[in-house]
Coordinates of C-alpha atoms and ligand atoms in Angstrom, one line a residue:
X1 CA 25.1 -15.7 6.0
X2 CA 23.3 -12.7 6.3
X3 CA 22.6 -12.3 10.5
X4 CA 19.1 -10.5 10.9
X5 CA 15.9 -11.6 9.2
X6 CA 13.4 -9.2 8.9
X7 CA 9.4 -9.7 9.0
X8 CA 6.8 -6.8 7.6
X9 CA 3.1 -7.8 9.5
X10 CA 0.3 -6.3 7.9
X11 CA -2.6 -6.0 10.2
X12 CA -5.7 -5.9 8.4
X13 CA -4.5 -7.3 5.3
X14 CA -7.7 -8.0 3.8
X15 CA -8.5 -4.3 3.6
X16 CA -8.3 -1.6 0.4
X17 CA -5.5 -0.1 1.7
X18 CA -3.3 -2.5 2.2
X19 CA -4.2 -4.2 -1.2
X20 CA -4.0 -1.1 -3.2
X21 CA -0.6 0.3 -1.8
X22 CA 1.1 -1.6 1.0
X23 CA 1.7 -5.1 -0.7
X24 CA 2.5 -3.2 -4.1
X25 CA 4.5 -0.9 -2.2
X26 CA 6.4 -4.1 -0.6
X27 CA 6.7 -6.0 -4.0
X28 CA 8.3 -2.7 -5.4
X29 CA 11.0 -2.4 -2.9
X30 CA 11.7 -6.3 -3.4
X31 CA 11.7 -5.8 -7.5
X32 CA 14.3 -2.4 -6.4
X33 CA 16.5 -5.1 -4.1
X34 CA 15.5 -2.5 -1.4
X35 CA 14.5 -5.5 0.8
X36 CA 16.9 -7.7 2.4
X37 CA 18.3 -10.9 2.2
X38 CA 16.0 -13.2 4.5
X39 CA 12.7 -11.4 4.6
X40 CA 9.4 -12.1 5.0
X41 CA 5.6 -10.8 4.6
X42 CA 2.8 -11.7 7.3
X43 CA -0.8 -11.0 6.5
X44 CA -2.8 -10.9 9.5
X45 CA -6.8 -10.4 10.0
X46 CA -9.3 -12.0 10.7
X47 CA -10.8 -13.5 7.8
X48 CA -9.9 -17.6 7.4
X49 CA -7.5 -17.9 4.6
X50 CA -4.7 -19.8 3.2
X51 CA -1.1 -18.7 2.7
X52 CA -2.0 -19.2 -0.8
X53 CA -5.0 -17.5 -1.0
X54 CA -3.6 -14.1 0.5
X55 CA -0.8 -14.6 -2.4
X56 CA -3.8 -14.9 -4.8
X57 CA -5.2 -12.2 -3.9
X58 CA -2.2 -10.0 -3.2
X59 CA -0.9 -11.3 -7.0
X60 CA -3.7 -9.0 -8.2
X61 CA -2.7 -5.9 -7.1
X62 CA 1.2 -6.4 -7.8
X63 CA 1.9 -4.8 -10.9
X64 CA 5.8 -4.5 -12.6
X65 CA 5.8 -1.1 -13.0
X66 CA 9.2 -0.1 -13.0
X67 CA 10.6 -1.9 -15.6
X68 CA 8.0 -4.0 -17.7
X69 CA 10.4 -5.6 -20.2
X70 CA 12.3 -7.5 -17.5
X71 CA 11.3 -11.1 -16.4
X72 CA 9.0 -9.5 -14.0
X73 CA 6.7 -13.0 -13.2
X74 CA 9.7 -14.6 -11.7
X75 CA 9.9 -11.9 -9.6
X76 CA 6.9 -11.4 -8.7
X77 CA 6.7 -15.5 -7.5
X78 CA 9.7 -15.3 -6.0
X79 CA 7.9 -12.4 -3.4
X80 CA 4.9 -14.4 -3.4
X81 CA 6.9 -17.1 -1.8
X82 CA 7.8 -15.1 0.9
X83 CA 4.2 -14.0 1.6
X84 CA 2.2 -15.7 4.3
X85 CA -1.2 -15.5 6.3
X86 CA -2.2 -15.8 9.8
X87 CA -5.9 -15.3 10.8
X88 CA -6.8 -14.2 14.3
X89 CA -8.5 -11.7 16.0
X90 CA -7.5 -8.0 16.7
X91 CA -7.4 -7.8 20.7
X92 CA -6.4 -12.1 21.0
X93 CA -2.8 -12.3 22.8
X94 CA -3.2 -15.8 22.1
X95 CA -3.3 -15.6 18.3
X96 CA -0.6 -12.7 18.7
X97 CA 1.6 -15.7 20.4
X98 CA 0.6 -17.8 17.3
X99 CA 2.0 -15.6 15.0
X100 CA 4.8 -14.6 17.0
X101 CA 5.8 -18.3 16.5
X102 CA 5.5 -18.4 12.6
X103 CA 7.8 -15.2 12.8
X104 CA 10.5 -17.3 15.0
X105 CA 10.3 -20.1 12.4
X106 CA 10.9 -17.9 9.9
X107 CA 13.5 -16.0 11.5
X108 CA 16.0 -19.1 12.3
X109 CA 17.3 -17.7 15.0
X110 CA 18.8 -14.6 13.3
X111 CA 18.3 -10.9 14.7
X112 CA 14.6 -10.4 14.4
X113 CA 13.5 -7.1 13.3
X114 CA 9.7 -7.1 13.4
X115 CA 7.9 -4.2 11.3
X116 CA 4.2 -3.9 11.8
X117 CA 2.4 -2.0 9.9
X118 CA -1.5 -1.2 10.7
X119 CA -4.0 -1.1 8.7
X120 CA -6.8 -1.4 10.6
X121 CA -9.7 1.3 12.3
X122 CA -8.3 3.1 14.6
X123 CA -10.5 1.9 17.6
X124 CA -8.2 -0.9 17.5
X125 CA -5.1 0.6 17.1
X126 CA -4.6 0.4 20.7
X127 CA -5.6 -3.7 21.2
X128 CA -3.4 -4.3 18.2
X129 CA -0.4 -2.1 19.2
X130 CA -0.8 -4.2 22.9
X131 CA -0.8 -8.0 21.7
X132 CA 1.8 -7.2 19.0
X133 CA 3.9 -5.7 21.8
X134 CA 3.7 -8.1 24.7
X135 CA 3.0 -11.2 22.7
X136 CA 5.0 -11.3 19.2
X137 CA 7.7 -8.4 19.9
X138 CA 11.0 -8.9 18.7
X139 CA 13.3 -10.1 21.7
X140 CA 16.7 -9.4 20.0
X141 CA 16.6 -6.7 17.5
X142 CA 13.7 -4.0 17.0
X143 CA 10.1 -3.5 16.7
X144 CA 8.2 -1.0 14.8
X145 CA 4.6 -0.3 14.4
X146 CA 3.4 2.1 11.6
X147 CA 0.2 3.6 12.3
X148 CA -1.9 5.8 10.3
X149 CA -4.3 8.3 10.6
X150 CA -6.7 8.9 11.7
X151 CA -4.7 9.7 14.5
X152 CA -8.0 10.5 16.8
X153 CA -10.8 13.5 16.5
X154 CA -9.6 16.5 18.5
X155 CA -6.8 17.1 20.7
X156 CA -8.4 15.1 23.8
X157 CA -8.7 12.0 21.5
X158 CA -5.4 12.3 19.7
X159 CA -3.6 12.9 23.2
X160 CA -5.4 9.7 24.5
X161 CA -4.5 7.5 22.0
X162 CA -0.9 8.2 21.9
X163 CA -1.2 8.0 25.8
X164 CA -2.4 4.6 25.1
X165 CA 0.1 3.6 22.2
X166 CA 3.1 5.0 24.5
X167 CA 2.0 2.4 27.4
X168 CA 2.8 -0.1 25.1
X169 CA 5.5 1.7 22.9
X170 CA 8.2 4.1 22.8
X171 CA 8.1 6.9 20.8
X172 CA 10.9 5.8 18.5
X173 CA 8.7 2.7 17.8
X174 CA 6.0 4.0 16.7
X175 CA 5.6 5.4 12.9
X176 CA 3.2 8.3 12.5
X177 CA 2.6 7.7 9.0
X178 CA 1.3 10.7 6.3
X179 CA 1.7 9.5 3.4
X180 CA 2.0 13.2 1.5
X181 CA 5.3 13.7 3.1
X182 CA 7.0 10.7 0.9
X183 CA 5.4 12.1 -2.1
X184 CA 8.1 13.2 -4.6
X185 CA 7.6 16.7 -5.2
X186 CA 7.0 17.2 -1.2
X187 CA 10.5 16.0 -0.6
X188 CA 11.8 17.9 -3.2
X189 CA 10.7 21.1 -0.9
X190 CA 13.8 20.9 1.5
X191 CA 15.9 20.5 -2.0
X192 CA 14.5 23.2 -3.9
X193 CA 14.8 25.8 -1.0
X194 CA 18.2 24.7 0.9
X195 CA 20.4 23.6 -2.2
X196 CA 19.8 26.6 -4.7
X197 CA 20.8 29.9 -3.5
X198 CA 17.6 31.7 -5.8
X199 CA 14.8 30.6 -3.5
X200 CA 15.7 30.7 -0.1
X201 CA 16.8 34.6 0.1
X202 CA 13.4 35.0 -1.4
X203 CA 11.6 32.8 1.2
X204 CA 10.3 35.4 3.7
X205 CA 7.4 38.1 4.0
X206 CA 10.2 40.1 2.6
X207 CA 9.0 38.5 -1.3
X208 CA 6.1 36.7 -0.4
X209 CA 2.8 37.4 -0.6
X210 CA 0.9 34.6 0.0
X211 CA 1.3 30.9 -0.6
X212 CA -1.6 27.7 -1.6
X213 CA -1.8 24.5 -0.9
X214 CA -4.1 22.8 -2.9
X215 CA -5.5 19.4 -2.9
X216 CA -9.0 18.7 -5.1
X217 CA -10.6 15.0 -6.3
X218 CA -12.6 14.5 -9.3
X219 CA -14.1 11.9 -7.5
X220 CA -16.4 11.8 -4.1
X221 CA -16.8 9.8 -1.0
X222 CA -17.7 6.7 -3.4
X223 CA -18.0 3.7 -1.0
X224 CA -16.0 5.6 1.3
X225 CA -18.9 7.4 3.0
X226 CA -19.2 6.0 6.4
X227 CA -15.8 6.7 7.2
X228 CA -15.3 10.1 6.0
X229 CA -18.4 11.5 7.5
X230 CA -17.1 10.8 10.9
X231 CA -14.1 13.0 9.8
X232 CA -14.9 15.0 7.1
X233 CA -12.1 16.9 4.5
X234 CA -10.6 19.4 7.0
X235 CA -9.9 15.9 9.5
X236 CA -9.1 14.0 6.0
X237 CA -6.4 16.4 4.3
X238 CA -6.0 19.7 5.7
X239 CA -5.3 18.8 9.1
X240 CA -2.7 16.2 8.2
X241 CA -1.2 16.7 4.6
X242 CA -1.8 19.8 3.9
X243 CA -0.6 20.9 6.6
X244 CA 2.5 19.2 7.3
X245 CA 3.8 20.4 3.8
X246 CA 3.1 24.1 5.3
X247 CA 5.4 23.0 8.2
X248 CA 8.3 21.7 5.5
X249 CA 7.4 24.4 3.2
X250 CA 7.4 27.6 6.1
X251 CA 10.5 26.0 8.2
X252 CA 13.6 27.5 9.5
X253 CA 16.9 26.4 7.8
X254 CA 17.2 22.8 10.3
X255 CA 20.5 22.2 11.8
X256 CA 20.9 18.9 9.7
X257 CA 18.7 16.4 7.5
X258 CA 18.8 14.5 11.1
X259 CA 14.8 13.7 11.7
X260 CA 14.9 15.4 15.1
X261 CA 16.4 18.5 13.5
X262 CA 13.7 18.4 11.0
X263 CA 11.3 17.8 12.8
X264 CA 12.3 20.5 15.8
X265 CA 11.9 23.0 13.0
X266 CA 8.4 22.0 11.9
X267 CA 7.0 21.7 15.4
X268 CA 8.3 25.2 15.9
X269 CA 6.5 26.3 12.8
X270 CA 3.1 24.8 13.7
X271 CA 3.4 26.1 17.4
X272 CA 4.0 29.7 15.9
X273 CA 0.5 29.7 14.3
X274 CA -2.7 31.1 15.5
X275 CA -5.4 28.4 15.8
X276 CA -7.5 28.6 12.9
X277 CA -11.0 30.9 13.5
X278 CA -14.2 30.2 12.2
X279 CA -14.2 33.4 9.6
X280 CA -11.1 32.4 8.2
X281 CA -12.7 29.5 7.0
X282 CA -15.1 28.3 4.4
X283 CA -17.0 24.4 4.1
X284 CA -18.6 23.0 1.1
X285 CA -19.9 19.6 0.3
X286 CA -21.1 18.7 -2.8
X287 CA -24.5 18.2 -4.2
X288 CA -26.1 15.9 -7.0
X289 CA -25.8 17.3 -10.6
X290 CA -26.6 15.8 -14.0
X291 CA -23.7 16.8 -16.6
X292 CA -24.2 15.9 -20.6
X293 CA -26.5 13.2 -19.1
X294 CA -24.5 11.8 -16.8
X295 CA -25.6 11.8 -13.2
X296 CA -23.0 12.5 -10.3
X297 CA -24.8 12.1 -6.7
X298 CA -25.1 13.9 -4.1
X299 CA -22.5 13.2 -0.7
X300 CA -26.0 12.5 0.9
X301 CA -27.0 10.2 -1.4
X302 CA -24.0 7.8 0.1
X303 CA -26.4 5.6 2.0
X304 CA -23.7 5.3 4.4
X305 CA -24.0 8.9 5.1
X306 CA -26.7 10.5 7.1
X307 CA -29.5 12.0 4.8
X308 CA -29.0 15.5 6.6
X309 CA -25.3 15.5 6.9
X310 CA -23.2 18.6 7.5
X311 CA -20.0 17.3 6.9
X312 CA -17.7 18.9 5.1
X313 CA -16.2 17.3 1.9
X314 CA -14.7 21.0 0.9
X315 CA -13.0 23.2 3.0
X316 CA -11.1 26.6 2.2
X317 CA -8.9 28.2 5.1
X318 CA -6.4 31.1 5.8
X319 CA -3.9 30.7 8.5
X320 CA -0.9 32.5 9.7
X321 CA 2.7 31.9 11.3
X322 CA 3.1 34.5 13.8
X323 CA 6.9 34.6 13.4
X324 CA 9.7 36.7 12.1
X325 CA 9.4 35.2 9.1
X326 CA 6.1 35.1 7.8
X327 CA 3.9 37.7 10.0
X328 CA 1.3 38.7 7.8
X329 CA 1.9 36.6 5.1
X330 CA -1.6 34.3 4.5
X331 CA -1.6 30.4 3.8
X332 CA -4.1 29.7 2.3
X333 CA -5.3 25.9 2.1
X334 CA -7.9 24.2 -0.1
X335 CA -9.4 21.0 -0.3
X336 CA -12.1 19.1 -1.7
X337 CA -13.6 15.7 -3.1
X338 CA -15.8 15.9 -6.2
X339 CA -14.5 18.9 -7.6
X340 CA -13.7 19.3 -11.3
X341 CA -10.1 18.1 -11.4
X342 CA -7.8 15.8 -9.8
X343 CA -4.6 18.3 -8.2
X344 CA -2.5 19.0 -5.5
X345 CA 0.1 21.7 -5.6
X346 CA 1.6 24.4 -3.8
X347 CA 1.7 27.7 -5.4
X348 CA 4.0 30.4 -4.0
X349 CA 2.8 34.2 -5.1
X350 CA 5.7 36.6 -4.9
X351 CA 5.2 40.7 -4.6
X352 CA 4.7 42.7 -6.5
X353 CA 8.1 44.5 -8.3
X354 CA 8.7 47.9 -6.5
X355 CA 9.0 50.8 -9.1
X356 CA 8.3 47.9 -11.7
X357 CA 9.4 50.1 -15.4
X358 CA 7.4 48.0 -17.0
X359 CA 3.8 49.0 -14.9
X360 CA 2.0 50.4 -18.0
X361 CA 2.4 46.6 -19.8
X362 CA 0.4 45.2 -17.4
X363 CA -3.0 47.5 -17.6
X364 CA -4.4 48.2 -14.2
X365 CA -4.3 44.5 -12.7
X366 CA -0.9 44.6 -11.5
X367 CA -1.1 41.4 -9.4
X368 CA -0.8 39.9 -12.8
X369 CA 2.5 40.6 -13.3
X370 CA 3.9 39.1 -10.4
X371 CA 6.0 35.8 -10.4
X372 CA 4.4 32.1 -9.4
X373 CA 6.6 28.9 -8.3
X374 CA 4.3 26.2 -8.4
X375 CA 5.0 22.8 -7.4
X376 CA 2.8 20.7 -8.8
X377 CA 3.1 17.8 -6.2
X378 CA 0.4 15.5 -8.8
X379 CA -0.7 14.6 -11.1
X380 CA 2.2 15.0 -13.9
X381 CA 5.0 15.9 -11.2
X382 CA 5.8 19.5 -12.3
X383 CA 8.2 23.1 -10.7
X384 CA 7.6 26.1 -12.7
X385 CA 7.8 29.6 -12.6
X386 CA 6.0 32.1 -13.7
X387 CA 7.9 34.8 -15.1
X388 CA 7.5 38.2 -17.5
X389 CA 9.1 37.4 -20.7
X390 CA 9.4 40.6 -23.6
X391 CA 7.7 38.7 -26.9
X392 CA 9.7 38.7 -29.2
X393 CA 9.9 41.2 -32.2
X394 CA 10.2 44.7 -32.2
X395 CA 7.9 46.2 -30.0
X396 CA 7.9 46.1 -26.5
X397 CA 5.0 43.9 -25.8
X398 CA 5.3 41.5 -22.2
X399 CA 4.0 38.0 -22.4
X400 CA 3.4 35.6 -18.9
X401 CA 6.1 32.7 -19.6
X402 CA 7.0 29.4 -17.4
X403 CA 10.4 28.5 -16.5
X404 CA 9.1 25.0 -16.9
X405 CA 10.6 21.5 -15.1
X406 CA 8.4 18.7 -16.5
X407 CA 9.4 15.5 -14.3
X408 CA 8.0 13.2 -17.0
X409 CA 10.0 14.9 -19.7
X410 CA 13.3 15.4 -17.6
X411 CA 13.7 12.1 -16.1
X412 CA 13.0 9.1 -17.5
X413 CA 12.5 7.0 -14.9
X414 CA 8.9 5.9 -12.9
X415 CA 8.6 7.9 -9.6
X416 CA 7.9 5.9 -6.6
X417 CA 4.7 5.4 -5.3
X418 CA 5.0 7.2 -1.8
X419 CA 4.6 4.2 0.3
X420 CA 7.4 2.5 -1.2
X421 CA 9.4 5.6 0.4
X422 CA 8.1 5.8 3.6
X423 CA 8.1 1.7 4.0
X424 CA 11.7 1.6 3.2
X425 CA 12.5 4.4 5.6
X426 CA 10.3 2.5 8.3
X427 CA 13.0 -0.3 7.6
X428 CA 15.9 1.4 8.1
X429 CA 14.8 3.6 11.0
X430 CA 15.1 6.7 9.0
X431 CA 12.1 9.2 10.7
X432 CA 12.4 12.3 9.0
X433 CA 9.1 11.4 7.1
X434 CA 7.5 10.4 10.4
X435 CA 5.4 12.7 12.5
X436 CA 6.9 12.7 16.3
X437 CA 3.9 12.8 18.9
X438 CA 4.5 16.9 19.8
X439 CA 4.1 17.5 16.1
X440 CA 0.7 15.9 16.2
X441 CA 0.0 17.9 19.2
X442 CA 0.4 21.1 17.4
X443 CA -1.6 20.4 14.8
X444 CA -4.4 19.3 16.3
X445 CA -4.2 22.4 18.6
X446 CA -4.7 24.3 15.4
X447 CA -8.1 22.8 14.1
X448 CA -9.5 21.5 17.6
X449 CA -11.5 25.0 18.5
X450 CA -12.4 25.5 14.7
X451 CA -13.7 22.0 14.3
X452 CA -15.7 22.3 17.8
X453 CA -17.3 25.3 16.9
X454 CA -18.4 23.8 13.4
X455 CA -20.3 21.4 15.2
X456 CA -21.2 23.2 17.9
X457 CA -23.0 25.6 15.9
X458 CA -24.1 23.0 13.0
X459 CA -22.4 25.7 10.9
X460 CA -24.2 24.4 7.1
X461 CA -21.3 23.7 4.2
X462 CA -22.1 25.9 1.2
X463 CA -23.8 23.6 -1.2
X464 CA -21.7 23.0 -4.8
X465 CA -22.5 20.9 -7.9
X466 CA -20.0 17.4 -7.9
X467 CA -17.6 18.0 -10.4
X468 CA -17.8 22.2 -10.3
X469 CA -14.7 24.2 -9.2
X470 CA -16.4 24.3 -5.3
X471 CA -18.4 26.9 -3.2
X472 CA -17.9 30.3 -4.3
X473 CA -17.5 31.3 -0.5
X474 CA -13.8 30.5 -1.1
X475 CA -13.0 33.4 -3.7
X476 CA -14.6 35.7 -1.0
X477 CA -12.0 34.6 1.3
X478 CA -9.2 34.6 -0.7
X479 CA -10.0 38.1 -1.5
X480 CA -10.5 38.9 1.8
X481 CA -6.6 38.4 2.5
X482 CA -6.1 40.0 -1.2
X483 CA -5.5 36.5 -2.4
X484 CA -6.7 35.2 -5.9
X485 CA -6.2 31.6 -6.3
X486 CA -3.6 30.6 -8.6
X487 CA -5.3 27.6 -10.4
X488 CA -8.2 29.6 -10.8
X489 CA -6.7 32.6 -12.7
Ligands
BG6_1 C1 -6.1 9.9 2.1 C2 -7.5 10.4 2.3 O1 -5.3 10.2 3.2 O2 -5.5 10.6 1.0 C3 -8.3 10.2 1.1 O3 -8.0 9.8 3.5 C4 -7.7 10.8 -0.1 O4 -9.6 10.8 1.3 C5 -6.2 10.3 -0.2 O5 -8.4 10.3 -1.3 C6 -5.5 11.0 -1.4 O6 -4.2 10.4 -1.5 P1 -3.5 10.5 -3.0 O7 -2.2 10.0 -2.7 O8 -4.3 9.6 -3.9 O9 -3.6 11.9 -3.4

């Protein structure tokens, strides 16, 4: 007999997010065996439903997508079956107690290990996190509440809610979800750099010259609207995902894979940066456009979004790591809904070859000649290289070539969806993936003044057509730090 039971509650289960990713996510780990023995799933939000209905509705999200041909509607009832409902109210103790005794039931008197994860607003993160705690904690194994952003405005409200949070929870409780960091190519980084000996040497200002991150939608705010203008895309990606693979991407070699080793390192890294400045920064949001007679609307025409918004839904930036390492070297970071493709990668420009022979093959635009990693972290999971290959024959012509890893055509199987990986490492305690509270700190001391000051001033976002490559404000910034963006050229 297995001895622990372990329960996954999903607060706000009615919600797009947890439809869309966590109860696939769940099912996937399930399908995988990832899950254990006696588990089960709690939905929990307001709305009256039945244990059957949540299945109902959960069933049409769940798709089979690792392995189609296998009996895959057995499986899929067999998780149903451990799927249940409780309605109650976000900030009730008393329905908190309810559930708490549906959890026992379940549980049989086994080790409980209580996971919640939240998917709620985060104005009641805090009411949540205190009925969960006090009224349906686990009283003889563990409990864990996953939270996600947005993890407050600024510094002042970030710092107060994880004041809050920690009244009720320690910090090893709480899961600082960011859900770029269990993306496959973005925990590939650490691989790529600290298990082949032809990157790391090179990863300094040393052969650097600059490095991207770059994250752009084909799509807008789309029903989305009266969220995001609250935040806005700097709030949205840079200060978050983009950022956080910076901190993986720009850290020193960690003492061990151990998530406090880790994450030493990358707090280090985002404490060594200046806070980002108002000229080293570029907003956009998009305007309407009519394309081959198609229509795309404007952000403003979101009726959920204020007619004379100023919110950014594009934002280029250059920061810097004031260290050993890196002094000088620019980051640049992009990011931007409604823009003419759907990407996110990292691109890493190396130097320029000293005393290159080979100078006259390249014309005047040297920079042309220089190598490019790129990780293309989606769609079509991809790490190649740029490199200078002679074409063949007998002349002595140069040609641009990739050193080409194609996930799709080098491994076979599906890659998991990154909440599957971050879920299962929420299980089994594993925090590497996690942000720890000092982490969140830093990075909100990065943006705080810059975000201040753009509302402050009611600095206006350069407008740019939905569906266009974005303002042209960023090119003037990239070249102000001698930087040409790499998916441009
Ligand atoms: C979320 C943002 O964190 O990430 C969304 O709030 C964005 O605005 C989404 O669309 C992108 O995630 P993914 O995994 O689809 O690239």
């Amino acid at each position: 007999k297995t001895e622990s039971s372990l329960s996954i509650t999903v607060v706000g289960a009615s919600g797009d997010l947890a439809k869309k990713k966590i109860f696939p996510a769940l099912f996937a780990l399930f399908y995988e065996d990832c899950l254990p023995e006696n588990f089960t799933v709690f939905g929990y939000a307001r709305t009256k439903m039945t244990d059957e209905e949540l299945r109902n509705m959960i069933s049409q999200t769940l798709t089979c997508r690792i392995d189609k041909r296998e009996n895959c509607d057995d499986k899929m009832d067999r998780f149903l079956k451990r799927c249940f409902y409780h309605s109650g109210q976000y900030d009730s103790g008393e329905h908190f107690a309810e559930l708490d005794c549906k959890l026992k039931e379940k549980e049989e008197g086994r080790l409980s290990k209580r996971l919640f994860y939240l998917s709620i607003p985060p104005n009641i993160f805090v009411d949540v996190v205190r009925c969960a705690s006090t009224r349906a904690s686990s009283k003889n194994g563990w409990t864990r509440v996953i939270v996600e952003k947005p993890f407050g405005r600024d510094s002042e409200s970030s710092g107060e809610l994880t004041r809050c949070l920690k009244q009720y929870l320690a910090e090893d409780q709480i899961f600082r979800i960011d859900h770029y960091l269990g993306k496959e190519l973005v925990e590939n980084l650490s691989v790529l750099r600290f298990s082949n000996l032809v990157f790391e040497p090179l990863w300094s200002r040393d052969y650097i010259r600059n490095v991207q991150f770059i994250f752009s939608e084909d799509f807008g705010t789309e029903g989305r609207g009266g969220y995001f203008d609250n935040y806005g895309i700097i709030r949205d990606i840079m200060q978050n995902h983009l950022l956080q693979i910076l901190a993986l991407f720009a850290m020193e070699t960690p003492v061990s894979l151990d998530a406090e080793d880790i994450r030493n390192e990358k707090v280090k890294v985002l404490r060594s940066m200046r806070p980002l400045q108002l000229e080293n920064v570029v907003v956009g949001q998009y305007k309407g456009h009519s394309k081959s007679g198609k229509t795309y609307p404007a952000y403003t025409d979101d009726p959920t979004v204020p007619k004379n918004s100023l919110t950014p839904t594009f934002a280029a930036a250059a920061l810097f790591i004031d260290n050993a390492r890196w002094d000088g070297v620019p980051f640049l970071m992009k990011a931007g809904k409604a823009l003419h493709t759907k990407r996110a990668e990292i691109r890493v420009q190396f130097r320029h070859v000293p005393g290159n022979l080979f100078k006259r093959n390249f014309g005047t635009d040297l920079d042309k000649a220089t190598n490019e990693l790129v990780l293309r972290v989606q769609p079509d999971e991809a790490i190649y290289l740029k490199i200078n290959n002679k074409v063949p024959g007998l002349g002595m012509r140069l040609d641009r070539s990739d050193l080409n890893l194609l996930y799709r055509a080098r491994y076979l199987r599906e890659i998991p969806d990154a909440y599957e990986r971050l879920l299962l490492d929420a299980i089994e305690g594993e925090r590497r993936l996690f942000i720890r509270s000092d982490e969140l700190d830093a990075a909100w001391a990065l943006f705080t003044p810059l975000l201040k000051e753009l509302e402050e001033k009611k600095i206006a976002p350069e407008l740019y057509p939905y569906g266009s490559r974005g303002p042209v404000g960023s090119h003037y910034l990239a070249a102000k730090h001698n930087v040409r963006w790499g998916d441009l050229s």
